[in-house]
CSV table of C-alpha atoms and ligand atoms in Angstrom, one decimal:
chain,number,residue,atom,x,y,z
A,1,MET,CA,6.5,29.4,5.6
A,2,ASP,CA,2.8,29.9,6.0
A,3,SER,CA,0.9,27.1,7.4
A,4,GLU,CA,-2.7,28.8,8.3
A,5,ASN,CA,-3.6,28.2,4.8
A,6,LYS,CA,-2.1,24.5,4.6
A,7,ILE,CA,-2.5,20.8,6.0
A,8,ILE,CA,1.0,19.9,6.6
A,9,ILE,CA,0.5,15.7,6.4
A,10,GLU,CA,3.9,13.7,8.6
A,11,SER,CA,4.5,11.0,6.4
A,12,LYS,CA,5.6,7.6,7.5
A,13,GLN,CA,9.8,9.4,7.1
A,14,GLY,CA,8.5,12.4,9.4
A,15,GLU,CA,9.0,13.9,6.5
A,16,ALA,CA,6.8,17.2,6.8
A,17,LEU,CA,4.0,18.1,3.9
A,18,ILE,CA,2.5,20.9,3.1
A,19,ILE,CA,-0.8,21.8,0.4
A,20,GLU,CA,-2.3,24.7,-0.2
A,21,ASN,CA,-6.0,24.6,1.3
A,22,PRO,CA,-8.4,26.3,-1.9
A,23,LYS,CA,-10.7,26.1,0.2
A,24,GLY,CA,-10.4,29.0,3.1
A,25,LYS,CA,-10.1,28.6,6.5
A,26,ASN,CA,-12.5,28.2,9.4
A,27,GLY,CA,-9.7,29.1,11.8
A,28,LYS,CA,-9.4,25.3,12.4
A,29,LYS,CA,-5.3,23.5,12.5
A,30,LEU,CA,-4.9,19.8,11.9
A,31,PHE,CA,-1.5,17.8,11.9
A,32,LEU,CA,-2.3,14.2,9.8
A,33,GLU,CA,0.2,12.2,9.7
A,34,SER,CA,-0.2,7.8,8.7
A,35,TYR,CA,1.5,4.3,8.9
A,36,GLY,CA,1.3,1.3,7.8
A,37,CYS,CA,0.4,0.5,4.0
A,38,GLN,CA,0.3,2.4,0.5
A,39,MET,CA,-4.0,2.4,1.0
A,40,ASN,CA,-3.4,3.8,4.4
A,41,PHE,CA,-1.8,7.2,2.7
A,42,SER,CA,-4.0,7.4,-0.6
A,43,ASP,CA,-6.9,7.2,2.6
A,44,SER,CA,-5.3,10.1,4.3
A,45,GLU,CA,-5.1,11.6,0.9
A,46,ILE,CA,-9.0,11.5,0.7
A,47,VAL,CA,-9.7,12.3,4.4
A,48,ALA,CA,-7.9,15.6,3.8
A,49,SER,CA,-9.4,15.8,0.7
A,50,ILE,CA,-12.7,15.6,3.8
A,51,LEU,CA,-11.5,18.5,5.9
A,52,MET,CA,-10.8,21.2,3.4
A,53,ASN,CA,-13.9,21.6,1.9
A,54,LYS,CA,-14.1,21.7,5.7
A,55,GLY,CA,-11.5,24.6,5.8
A,56,TYR,CA,-9.2,23.2,8.4
A,57,THR,CA,-5.8,24.8,8.0
A,58,THR,CA,-2.9,23.0,9.5
A,59,THR,CA,-0.6,22.8,10.9
A,60,ASP,CA,3.5,20.9,11.3
A,61,ASN,CA,3.9,21.4,15.1
A,62,PHE,CA,1.3,19.2,16.1
A,63,LYS,CA,2.3,20.9,19.5
A,64,GLU,CA,-0.3,23.1,18.5
A,65,ALA,CA,-2.8,21.4,16.4
A,66,ASP,CA,-6.6,21.8,17.1
A,67,ILE,CA,-7.1,18.3,15.6
A,68,ILE,CA,-4.5,15.3,15.2
A,69,LEU,CA,-5.0,12.9,12.9
A,70,LEU,CA,-3.4,9.6,13.4
A,71,ASN,CA,-4.3,7.3,10.4
A,72,THR,CA,-3.2,4.3,11.1
A,73,CYS,CA,-2.2,0.3,10.3
A,74,ALA,CA,-2.8,-3.3,12.3
A,75,ILE,CA,-1.3,-5.7,10.4
A,76,ARG,CA,1.3,-6.6,13.3
A,77,GLU,CA,2.0,-5.8,16.7
A,78,ASN,CA,5.1,-3.8,16.8
A,79,ALA,CA,2.4,-1.6,13.9
A,80,GLU,CA,-0.1,-0.8,16.7
A,81,GLN,CA,2.8,-0.4,19.3
A,82,ARG,CA,4.6,2.3,17.2
A,83,VAL,CA,0.5,3.9,17.1
A,84,ARG,CA,-0.1,3.6,20.7
A,85,ASN,CA,4.0,5.3,21.7
A,86,ARG,CA,2.8,8.1,20.1
A,87,LEU,CA,-0.4,8.8,21.5
A,88,ASN,CA,2.0,9.4,24.2
A,89,ASP,CA,3.2,12.2,23.2
A,90,PHE,CA,0.3,13.8,22.1
A,91,LYS,CA,-1.5,12.5,24.4
A,92,ARG,CA,1.3,15.1,26.9
A,93,VAL,CA,-0.1,18.0,24.6
A,94,LYS,CA,-3.6,17.6,26.0
A,95,GLN,CA,-1.5,18.6,29.4
A,96,ALA,CA,-1.5,21.8,27.7
A,97,ASN,CA,-3.5,22.3,25.5
A,98,PRO,CA,-6.5,20.0,26.7
A,99,LYS,CA,-9.0,21.3,24.0
A,100,ALA,CA,-6.7,19.7,21.3
A,101,LEU,CA,-8.2,16.3,20.2
A,102,VAL,CA,-7.0,13.7,18.8
A,103,GLY,CA,-8.2,10.5,16.8
A,104,VAL,CA,-7.1,7.6,15.7
A,105,LEU,CA,-7.9,6.7,12.0
A,106,GLY,CA,-8.2,3.8,10.5
A,107,CYS,CA,-7.1,-0.1,10.5
A,108,MET,CA,-6.0,0.3,14.0
A,109,ALA,CA,-9.8,2.8,15.4
A,110,GLU,CA,-11.3,-0.2,12.9
A,111,ARG,CA,-9.5,-3.4,14.8
A,112,LEU,CA,-9.8,-1.7,18.6
A,113,LYS,CA,-13.0,0.1,18.2
A,114,SER,CA,-13.6,2.1,22.0
A,115,GLN,CA,-10.6,0.8,23.4
A,116,LEU,CA,-9.0,3.5,23.0
A,117,LEU,CA,-11.7,6.2,23.6
A,118,ASP,CA,-13.3,4.2,26.4
A,119,GLN,CA,-10.1,2.3,28.3
A,120,GLU,CA,-7.3,3.5,27.6
A,121,LYS,CA,-8.4,7.4,27.1
A,122,LEU,CA,-5.4,7.9,24.5
A,123,VAL,CA,-7.8,9.6,22.0
A,124,ASP,CA,-11.2,11.5,21.0
A,125,ILE,CA,-12.0,10.8,18.4
A,126,VAL,CA,-12.1,6.7,16.3
A,127,VAL,CA,-13.0,6.4,13.2
A,128,GLY,CA,-13.1,3.9,10.4
A,129,PRO,CA,-11.8,3.3,7.4
A,130,ASP,CA,-15.4,3.6,5.7
A,131,SER,CA,-16.4,6.2,7.7
A,132,TYR,CA,-14.3,9.1,7.0
A,133,ARG,CA,-17.1,11.2,5.4
A,134,ASP,CA,-18.5,11.5,8.8
A,135,LEU,CA,-15.6,13.0,10.3
A,136,PRO,CA,-16.3,16.7,9.8
A,137,ASN,CA,-19.7,15.2,12.1
A,138,LEU,CA,-18.1,13.1,14.6
A,139,ILE,CA,-15.1,16.2,15.4
A,140,GLU,CA,-17.8,18.7,15.8
A,141,GLU,CA,-19.6,15.8,18.4
A,142,ALA,CA,-16.1,15.3,20.4
A,143,GLU,CA,-15.7,19.3,20.8
A,144,ASP,CA,-19.1,18.8,22.3
A,145,GLY,CA,-17.4,17.1,25.1
A,146,ARG,CA,-19.1,13.9,23.3
A,147,LYS,CA,-17.8,10.2,22.7
A,148,ALA,CA,-17.1,10.5,18.5
A,149,ILE,CA,-16.9,7.0,16.9
A,150,ASN,CA,-17.8,5.7,13.5
A,151,VAL,CA,-16.3,2.3,12.8
A,152,ILE,CA,-19.6,1.0,10.8
A,153,LEU,CA,-17.7,-1.0,7.9
A,154,SER,CA,-19.9,-0.5,5.1
A,155,LYS,CA,-20.6,-3.4,2.0
A,156,GLU,CA,-20.5,-0.3,-0.6
A,157,GLU,CA,-17.8,3.0,0.3
A,158,THR,CA,-15.0,3.6,-2.0
A,159,TYR,CA,-14.8,7.1,-1.8
A,160,ALA,CA,-15.5,7.3,-5.7
A,161,ASP,CA,-16.9,10.5,-6.1
A,162,LEU,CA,-13.8,12.0,-4.4
A,163,THR,CA,-10.9,13.9,-5.8
A,164,PRO,CA,-7.8,13.0,-2.9
A,165,VAL,CA,-5.8,15.9,-2.2
A,166,ARG,CA,-2.3,14.9,-3.0
A,167,LEU,CA,-0.5,14.3,-0.3
A,168,GLY,CA,3.4,13.7,0.5
A,169,SER,CA,3.8,13.4,-3.7
A,170,ASN,CA,6.3,14.5,-5.9
A,171,GLY,CA,4.0,15.5,-7.9
A,172,VAL,CA,4.9,12.7,-10.7
A,173,THR,CA,3.5,9.3,-8.9
A,174,ALA,CA,-0.2,8.9,-7.5
A,175,PHE,CA,-2.0,6.0,-5.7
A,176,ILE,CA,-5.1,5.7,-7.4
A,177,SER,CA,-7.4,2.8,-5.5
A,178,ILE,CA,-9.1,0.1,-7.5
A,179,THR,CA,-10.8,-2.1,-4.3
A,180,ARG,CA,-11.8,-2.0,-1.1
A,181,GLY,CA,-11.8,-4.4,1.5
A,182,CYS,CA,-10.1,-7.8,1.5
A,183,ASP,CA,-13.0,-11.0,1.1
A,184,ASN,CA,-9.2,-13.3,1.1
A,185,MET,CA,-9.3,-14.5,4.5
A,186,CYS,CA,-5.6,-15.0,5.1
A,187,SER,CA,-5.4,-17.3,8.5
A,188,PHE,CA,-3.2,-14.5,10.1
A,189,CYS,CA,-4.1,-11.4,8.0
A,190,VAL,CA,-6.7,-8.9,10.8
A,191,VAL,CA,-7.5,-6.4,6.7
A,192,PRO,CA,-10.2,-8.3,6.5
A,193,PHE,CA,-11.7,-7.4,9.7
A,194,THR,CA,-10.1,-4.1,9.7
A,195,ARG,CA,-10.9,-3.1,5.9
A,196,GLY,CA,-14.4,-5.5,5.6
A,197,ARG,CA,-16.0,-7.0,2.3
A,198,GLU,CA,-14.1,-6.1,-0.6
A,199,ARG,CA,-15.4,-3.6,-3.0
A,200,SER,CA,-14.5,-2.7,-6.6
A,201,ARG,CA,-14.7,0.6,-7.2
A,202,ASP,CA,-16.7,2.0,-9.9
A,203,PRO,CA,-14.0,1.9,-13.8
A,204,GLU,CA,-14.7,5.4,-15.0
A,205,SER,CA,-14.0,7.4,-11.4
A,206,ILE,CA,-10.5,5.6,-11.9
A,207,VAL,CA,-9.9,6.4,-15.7
A,208,LYS,CA,-11.4,9.8,-14.3
A,209,GLU,CA,-8.4,10.7,-11.4
A,210,ALA,CA,-5.6,9.0,-13.7
A,211,LYS,CA,-7.1,11.0,-16.6
A,212,GLU,CA,-6.5,13.8,-14.0
A,213,ALA,CA,-3.9,12.7,-12.6
A,214,PHE,CA,-1.7,12.9,-15.6
A,215,GLU,CA,-3.3,16.3,-16.5
A,216,ALA,CA,-1.6,17.9,-13.1
A,217,GLY,CA,1.3,16.6,-14.1
A,218,TYR,CA,2.0,14.1,-13.0
A,219,ARG,CA,3.6,10.5,-15.1
A,220,GLU,CA,3.0,7.6,-12.9
A,221,VAL,CA,0.0,6.0,-10.8
A,222,THR,CA,-0.4,2.8,-8.6
A,223,LEU,CA,-3.3,1.0,-8.8
A,224,LEU,CA,-4.1,0.0,-5.0
A,225,GLY,CA,-5.7,-2.6,-4.0
A,226,GLN,CA,-5.9,-5.3,-1.5
A,227,ASN,CA,-5.9,-8.4,-4.4
A,228,VAL,CA,-6.1,-6.5,-7.2
A,229,ASP,CA,-6.8,-9.5,-9.6
A,230,SER,CA,-10.1,-9.8,-8.1
A,231,TYR,CA,-11.2,-6.5,-10.0
A,232,LYS,CA,-14.2,-6.7,-11.0
A,233,TRP,CA,-17.2,-4.3,-11.4
A,234,SER,CA,-20.4,-5.3,-13.3
A,235,GLY,CA,-22.8,-2.2,-14.4
A,236,GLY,CA,-22.7,-0.6,-11.4
A,237,GLY,CA,-22.6,-3.2,-8.8
A,238,LEU,CA,-25.9,-4.7,-9.8
A,239,LYS,CA,-26.1,-7.8,-9.4
A,240,LYS,CA,-25.0,-10.4,-12.4
A,241,GLU,CA,-29.0,-12.2,-12.5
A,242,ILE,CA,-29.9,-9.0,-13.4
A,243,LEU,CA,-27.9,-7.1,-16.3
A,244,THR,CA,-28.6,-7.1,-19.4
A,245,GLU,CA,-26.3,-9.2,-21.7
A,246,GLU,CA,-24.6,-5.5,-22.8
A,247,GLN,CA,-24.2,-5.2,-19.4
A,248,LYS,CA,-22.3,-8.5,-18.4
A,249,ASN,CA,-20.3,-7.6,-21.7
A,250,SER,CA,-19.3,-4.5,-20.6
A,251,ALA,CA,-18.1,-6.4,-17.4
A,252,VAL,CA,-14.4,-4.9,-16.7
A,253,ASN,CA,-12.3,-7.3,-14.6
A,254,PHE,CA,-8.6,-6.6,-13.8
A,255,ALA,CA,-7.0,-6.5,-16.5
A,256,LYS,CA,-9.5,-4.6,-18.8
A,257,LEU,CA,-9.2,-1.5,-15.6
A,258,LEU,CA,-5.1,-1.3,-17.0
A,259,GLU,CA,-5.9,-1.4,-20.4
A,260,MET,CA,-8.5,1.3,-19.6
A,261,VAL,CA,-5.4,3.2,-17.3
A,262,ALA,CA,-2.8,2.1,-19.3
A,263,SER,CA,-4.7,4.5,-23.0
A,264,VAL,CA,-5.5,7.6,-20.8
A,265,ASN,CA,-1.9,8.3,-22.2
A,266,PRO,CA,0.6,6.2,-23.8
A,267,ASP,CA,3.5,9.1,-21.4
A,268,LEU,CA,1.1,7.5,-18.0
A,269,ARG,CA,3.0,5.0,-16.3
A,270,VAL,CA,0.4,2.8,-14.7
A,271,ARG,CA,1.8,-0.4,-11.8
A,272,PHE,CA,-0.4,-1.3,-9.0
A,273,SER,CA,-0.2,-3.5,-6.3
A,274,THR,CA,-0.8,-5.9,-5.1
A,275,SER,CA,-0.9,-9.2,-6.5
A,276,HIS,CA,-2.6,-12.2,-5.2
A,277,PRO,CA,-0.9,-16.0,-7.0
A,278,LYS,CA,-4.6,-17.5,-6.5
A,279,ASP,CA,-5.6,-14.9,-8.6
A,280,LEU,CA,-3.5,-13.9,-11.6
A,281,THR,CA,-4.5,-14.7,-14.4
A,282,ASP,CA,-2.1,-15.0,-18.2
A,283,GLU,CA,-4.8,-12.4,-19.8
A,284,VAL,CA,-2.7,-9.8,-16.4
A,285,ILE,CA,0.6,-11.2,-17.8
A,286,HIS,CA,-0.2,-10.8,-21.5
A,287,MET,CA,-2.2,-6.8,-20.8
A,288,ILE,CA,1.4,-5.8,-19.4
A,289,ALA,CA,3.0,-6.9,-22.0
A,290,LYS,CA,1.1,-5.5,-24.3
A,291,TYR,CA,1.8,-2.4,-23.1
A,292,GLU,CA,4.6,-0.3,-23.3
A,293,ASN,CA,3.7,1.7,-20.5
A,294,ILE,CA,2.0,-0.7,-18.1
A,295,CYS,CA,5.0,-1.2,-15.4
A,296,ASN,CA,7.0,-4.8,-15.5
A,297,HIS,CA,6.8,-5.0,-12.6
A,298,ILE,CA,5.0,-7.5,-10.2
A,299,HIS,CA,4.8,-7.5,-6.7
A,300,LEU,CA,3.1,-11.1,-5.8
A,301,PRO,CA,3.3,-11.8,-2.1
A,302,VAL,CA,4.3,-15.9,-1.4
A,303,GLN,CA,4.2,-16.1,1.9
A,304,SER,CA,5.8,-19.4,2.3
A,305,GLY,CA,7.3,-22.4,0.3
A,306,ASN,CA,5.9,-25.0,1.5
A,307,SER,CA,2.7,-26.6,0.4
A,308,ARG,CA,1.3,-27.6,3.4
A,309,ILE,CA,1.6,-24.4,5.2
A,310,LEU,CA,0.0,-21.9,2.5
A,311,GLU,CA,-2.7,-24.4,3.5
A,312,MET,CA,-2.6,-24.1,7.1
A,313,MET,CA,-2.4,-20.0,5.9
A,314,ASN,CA,-5.7,-20.4,3.3
A,315,ARG,CA,-3.3,-18.7,0.3
A,316,GLY,CA,-6.2,-20.8,-2.4
A,317,TYR,CA,-2.7,-21.8,-3.8
A,318,THR,CA,1.0,-24.3,-3.7
A,319,ARG,CA,3.6,-24.3,-4.5
A,320,GLU,CA,3.9,-26.1,-7.5
A,321,TRP,CA,0.8,-22.7,-8.8
A,322,TYR,CA,2.6,-19.9,-7.4
A,323,LEU,CA,6.3,-21.4,-9.0
A,324,GLU,CA,3.6,-22.4,-12.6
A,325,ARG,CA,3.0,-18.5,-12.4
A,326,ILE,CA,6.1,-17.0,-11.4
A,327,ALA,CA,7.0,-19.2,-15.1
A,328,ALA,CA,4.1,-17.9,-17.1
A,329,ILE,CA,6.2,-14.5,-15.7
A,330,LYS,CA,8.9,-14.6,-16.3
A,331,ARG,CA,8.0,-16.3,-20.3
A,332,ILE,CA,5.3,-13.8,-21.3
A,333,ILE,CA,7.1,-11.0,-19.8
A,334,PRO,CA,10.8,-11.6,-20.6
A,335,TYR,CA,12.4,-8.7,-18.2
A,336,VAL,CA,10.0,-7.9,-14.9
A,337,GLY,CA,11.1,-7.6,-12.0
A,338,ILE,CA,9.4,-9.8,-9.3
A,339,SER,CA,9.1,-8.2,-5.5
A,340,MET,CA,7.6,-11.0,-2.3
A,341,ASP,CA,6.3,-10.6,0.7
A,342,ILE,CA,6.9,-13.7,3.2
A,343,ILE,CA,6.0,-14.3,6.9
A,344,THR,CA,8.3,-16.6,8.7
A,345,GLY,CA,7.5,-18.5,12.0
A,346,PHE,CA,4.1,-19.1,11.0
A,347,CYS,CA,2.2,-21.7,13.8
A,348,SER,CA,4.3,-25.4,13.2
A,349,GLU,CA,6.8,-24.2,10.6
A,350,THR,CA,9.5,-26.6,10.9
A,351,ASP,CA,12.8,-25.7,9.3
A,352,GLU,CA,12.4,-28.7,6.4
A,353,GLU,CA,9.6,-26.5,6.0
A,354,HIS,CA,11.7,-22.5,6.3
A,355,LYS,CA,13.9,-24.1,3.5
A,356,ASP,CA,11.6,-24.6,1.5
A,357,THR,CA,10.7,-21.3,1.7
A,358,LEU,CA,14.4,-20.6,0.8
A,359,SER,CA,14.6,-22.8,-2.0
A,360,LEU,CA,11.5,-21.2,-3.4
A,361,MET,CA,13.4,-18.1,-3.6
A,362,GLU,CA,16.1,-19.3,-4.8
A,363,GLN,CA,13.5,-20.8,-8.5
A,364,VAL,CA,12.1,-16.9,-8.5
A,365,LYS,CA,15.5,-14.4,-7.5
A,366,TYR,CA,13.0,-12.2,-6.5
A,367,ASP,CA,14.3,-8.7,-7.6
A,368,PHE,CA,13.1,-7.4,-3.5
A,369,GLY,CA,11.5,-8.0,-1.2
A,370,TYR,CA,9.3,-7.2,2.4
A,371,MET,CA,10.4,-10.8,4.8
A,372,PHE,CA,8.2,-10.5,8.9
A,373,MET,CA,8.0,-12.6,11.3
A,374,TYR,CA,4.9,-13.9,12.3
A,375,SER,CA,3.3,-11.5,14.9
A,376,GLU,CA,-0.8,-13.5,15.5
A,377,ARG,CA,-2.9,-11.0,15.7
A,378,PRO,CA,-6.5,-10.9,17.7
A,379,LYS,CA,-9.6,-12.6,15.8
A,380,THR,CA,-7.8,-14.0,13.1
A,381,LEU,CA,-8.7,-18.0,11.8
A,382,ALA,CA,-4.8,-18.5,12.5
A,383,GLU,CA,-5.5,-17.3,16.2
A,384,ARG,CA,-8.5,-19.4,17.3
A,385,LYS,CA,-7.5,-22.5,15.4
A,386,PHE,CA,-3.8,-23.1,15.2
A,387,LYS,CA,-0.8,-22.0,17.9
A,388,ASP,CA,1.3,-19.8,17.5
A,389,ASP,CA,4.4,-22.2,18.9
A,390,VAL,CA,7.6,-21.1,16.9
A,391,PRO,CA,9.8,-19.9,19.4
A,392,GLU,CA,11.2,-16.2,18.8
A,393,GLU,CA,14.8,-17.1,18.6
A,394,ILE,CA,13.9,-19.1,16.0
A,395,LYS,CA,11.9,-17.2,13.8
A,396,ARG,CA,14.4,-14.9,14.1
A,397,LYS,CA,16.4,-17.3,13.3
A,398,ARG,CA,15.1,-18.2,9.9
A,399,ILE,CA,13.5,-14.5,9.3
A,400,ALA,CA,18.1,-13.2,9.2
A,401,GLU,CA,18.6,-16.5,6.7
A,402,ILE,CA,15.9,-14.8,4.7
A,403,VAL,CA,16.5,-11.5,4.7
A,404,ASP,CA,20.7,-12.5,4.0
A,405,LEU,CA,19.1,-14.8,1.0
A,406,GLN,CA,17.0,-11.9,-0.7
A,407,ARG,CA,20.0,-9.2,-0.1
A,408,GLN,CA,22.2,-12.1,-2.5
A,409,HIS,CA,19.4,-12.4,-4.8
A,410,SER,CA,18.5,-8.6,-5.4
A,411,GLU,CA,22.2,-7.7,-5.3
A,412,ILE,CA,22.8,-10.5,-8.3
A,413,ARG,CA,19.6,-9.0,-10.1
A,414,THR,CA,20.9,-5.4,-9.5
A,415,LEU,CA,24.0,-6.8,-11.5
A,416,GLU,CA,21.7,-8.2,-14.6
A,417,GLY,CA,20.6,-4.4,-14.6
A,418,LEU,CA,24.1,-3.5,-16.0
A,419,GLY,CA,25.0,-2.9,-19.0
A,420,LYS,CA,21.0,-2.1,-20.7
A,421,VAL,CA,20.1,0.7,-21.5
A,422,HIS,CA,17.5,1.0,-19.2
A,423,ARG,CA,13.5,3.9,-20.2
A,424,VAL,CA,13.1,6.0,-15.9
A,425,LEU,CA,11.1,8.6,-15.3
A,426,ILE,CA,12.7,10.5,-13.4
A,427,GLU,CA,11.8,11.4,-9.5
A,428,GLY,CA,13.4,14.1,-8.5
A,429,PHE,CA,17.2,14.1,-6.7
A,430,SER,CA,19.1,11.4,-5.2
A,431,LYS,CA,18.9,10.6,-2.2
A,432,LYS,CA,23.3,11.4,-1.6
A,433,SER,CA,24.0,14.5,-4.2
A,434,ASP,CA,21.7,17.6,-5.8
A,435,GLU,CA,24.3,17.0,-8.4
A,436,LYS,CA,21.8,13.3,-9.3
A,437,LEU,CA,18.9,13.0,-10.3
A,438,MET,CA,16.5,9.2,-9.0
A,439,GLY,CA,13.9,7.8,-11.0
A,440,ARG,CA,12.8,4.2,-11.3
A,441,ASN,CA,12.9,1.5,-14.8
A,442,SER,CA,9.8,-0.7,-15.6
A,443,GLN,CA,10.8,-3.1,-12.8
A,444,ASN,CA,10.7,-0.6,-10.2
A,445,SER,CA,15.1,-0.3,-9.8
A,446,VAL,CA,15.8,2.7,-9.2
A,447,VAL,CA,18.4,4.3,-11.3
A,448,VAL,CA,21.1,7.4,-10.2
A,449,PHE,CA,22.5,9.4,-13.1
A,450,PRO,CA,24.2,12.9,-14.0
A,451,LYS,CA,21.4,15.5,-13.7
A,452,GLY,CA,22.2,17.7,-17.2
A,453,ASN,CA,19.0,19.2,-18.0
A,454,HIS,CA,16.3,16.8,-17.1
A,455,LYS,CA,13.6,17.4,-14.5
A,456,LYS,CA,11.4,15.4,-12.4
A,457,GLY,CA,9.0,14.2,-14.5
A,458,GLU,CA,10.7,13.3,-17.8
A,459,TYR,CA,11.9,10.5,-19.5
A,460,VAL,CA,14.7,9.8,-20.2
A,461,ASN,CA,17.2,6.4,-21.8
A,462,VAL,CA,20.2,5.9,-18.8
A,463,LEU,CA,22.6,3.4,-19.7
A,464,VAL,CA,23.2,1.5,-17.0
A,465,ASP,CA,27.6,0.6,-16.5
A,466,GLU,CA,27.5,0.9,-12.4
A,467,CYS,CA,25.5,-0.1,-9.6
A,468,THR,CA,25.2,-0.5,-6.0
A,469,SER,CA,23.8,-3.6,-4.0
A,470,SER,CA,20.0,-2.5,-4.9
A,471,THR,CA,20.3,0.8,-7.3
A,472,LEU,CA,22.1,1.7,-10.9
A,473,ILE,CA,23.4,4.2,-11.9
A,474,GLY,CA,24.7,5.2,-15.5
A,475,LYS,CA,24.6,8.4,-17.8
A,476,VAL,CA,21.7,9.5,-19.7
A,477,ILE,CA,22.3,8.8,-23.8
B,1,5AD,N1,2.6,-11.6,10.8
B,1,5AD,C1,3.6,-11.1,9.9
B,1,5AD,N2,2.6,-10.7,9.5
B,1,5AD,C2,2.0,-10.4,8.3
B,1,5AD,N3,1.6,-10.2,7.3
B,1,5AD,C3,0.2,-9.7,7.7
B,1,5AD,N4,0.0,-10.2,8.4
B,1,5AD,C4,0.5,-10.7,9.2
B,1,5AD,C5,0.8,-11.2,10.4
B,1,5AD,N5,0.3,-11.8,11.2
B,1,5AD,C6,2.0,-10.0,5.6
B,1,5AD,C7,2.0,-10.7,4.7
B,1,5AD,C8,1.0,-9.7,3.5
B,1,5AD,C9,2.1,-8.1,4.0
B,1,5AD,C10,1.3,-6.8,4.1
B,1,5AD,O1,2.2,-8.5,5.8
B,1,5AD,O2,3.4,-11.1,4.8
B,1,5AD,O3,1.4,-9.9,2.7
B,2,SF4,FE1,-4.8,-9.9,4.1
B,2,SF4,FE2,-4.8,-12.2,2.8
B,2,SF4,FE3,-6.4,-10.6,2.1
B,2,SF4,FE4,-3.6,-9.9,1.9
B,2,SF4,S1,-5.5,-11.3,0.3
B,2,SF4,S2,-5.5,-7.8,2.8
B,2,SF4,S3,-2.8,-11.4,3.0
B,2,SF4,S4,-6.2,-11.6,4.4
């Protein structure tokens, strides 16, 4: 395949993805790779858009790239270690081709600022998450042999006017950022330092992006934010005190935004991530129940099942509050998928407190989850106030118990899907066979079935009569 006029992106899974560049060429080849959360992948789509507008062309082989960009994650120490290893690979490329430039984008760039450039000499360009518009200038500066760094955080930047170049996409599901940054200050978390203050994006631009995605053939959008429930738009970012009555009435909260996006088309599914237990309102839950095309899945990180630990984490809720929110979700949306994040081995966590996390899991029975051992991050509240005093082997033992319990719960939840008809949006071929297609049901479980005459992007009703531990298997009816 001719890669001259294309942008090639390597995803976390290592698949090279190629996008035509309609804007023509400037003779320089780009290689862009993303690590970390969905927000980072979404940001890479903004970066690709900015550079394609400048005529960058690309290569799937970083060894022949003029510019190599790495969009990075700083959430846990091992995420940073992976990036460092990759930067060392690129360093070898530079020895063979000294003109090649290497840039680090995203959270690790913001956290370490000039360190990777000056002390560690691993990169030529450092760009924080709010400075992507400056990337073409920074590349020029680096080409002239000057230091190229911009890690200024913004209170306004949402990239609202930029149309992302959909990367690594199956052509069916797309991500749309609705907020940037985070004001929550969970004591373990580096994100408020790397992504800055929370700001919401103009709802009109969000709806426009959703419409464009639908018109381009996408059938599902995932609205992204660190805490989607705190989404708030009141009259173009004006201060509340100077808003007119009409502007106040037209303020858009997350429930209203969900409704606006769901109204784009009944055939456009809407998902969202991440919800925060302290801010998830009944209004949002009712909105999910009201619209068929708002998916019945909530990712609701709990982090711990013990109220003392939650307080130390500065999460803003107790175990009881969290369980009440879960009860409300299950009451209002009878067949709902619920997933979580849990951190085990947070500072001073006792065995009893760890057991509280297990017992909370027993009560909720999550469909799936992301489970982590606590990793101390520089500058965070926890690093300054508490000791990372749970020994590594205890953290390992606890995470193994949590993962094992979650595996049992995932199985139980999957079994509950048997004998039911699931509405599935087809995303592509199943991993194991080209004779089978895969998609997801509203609850976000993977469903596999024989392909027949069906194609990706279509909705089908699948009667599920078999399953593995996490996949539903059935036939279109
Ligand atoms: N250590 C371990 N896990 C963390 N997370 C965030 N910060 C840390 C940390 N310092 C987890 C939380 C969060 C998810 C995105 O990453 O569970 O919800
Ligand atoms: Fe980090 Fe808490 Fe913000 Fe999530 S809500 S990004 S865990 S500070």
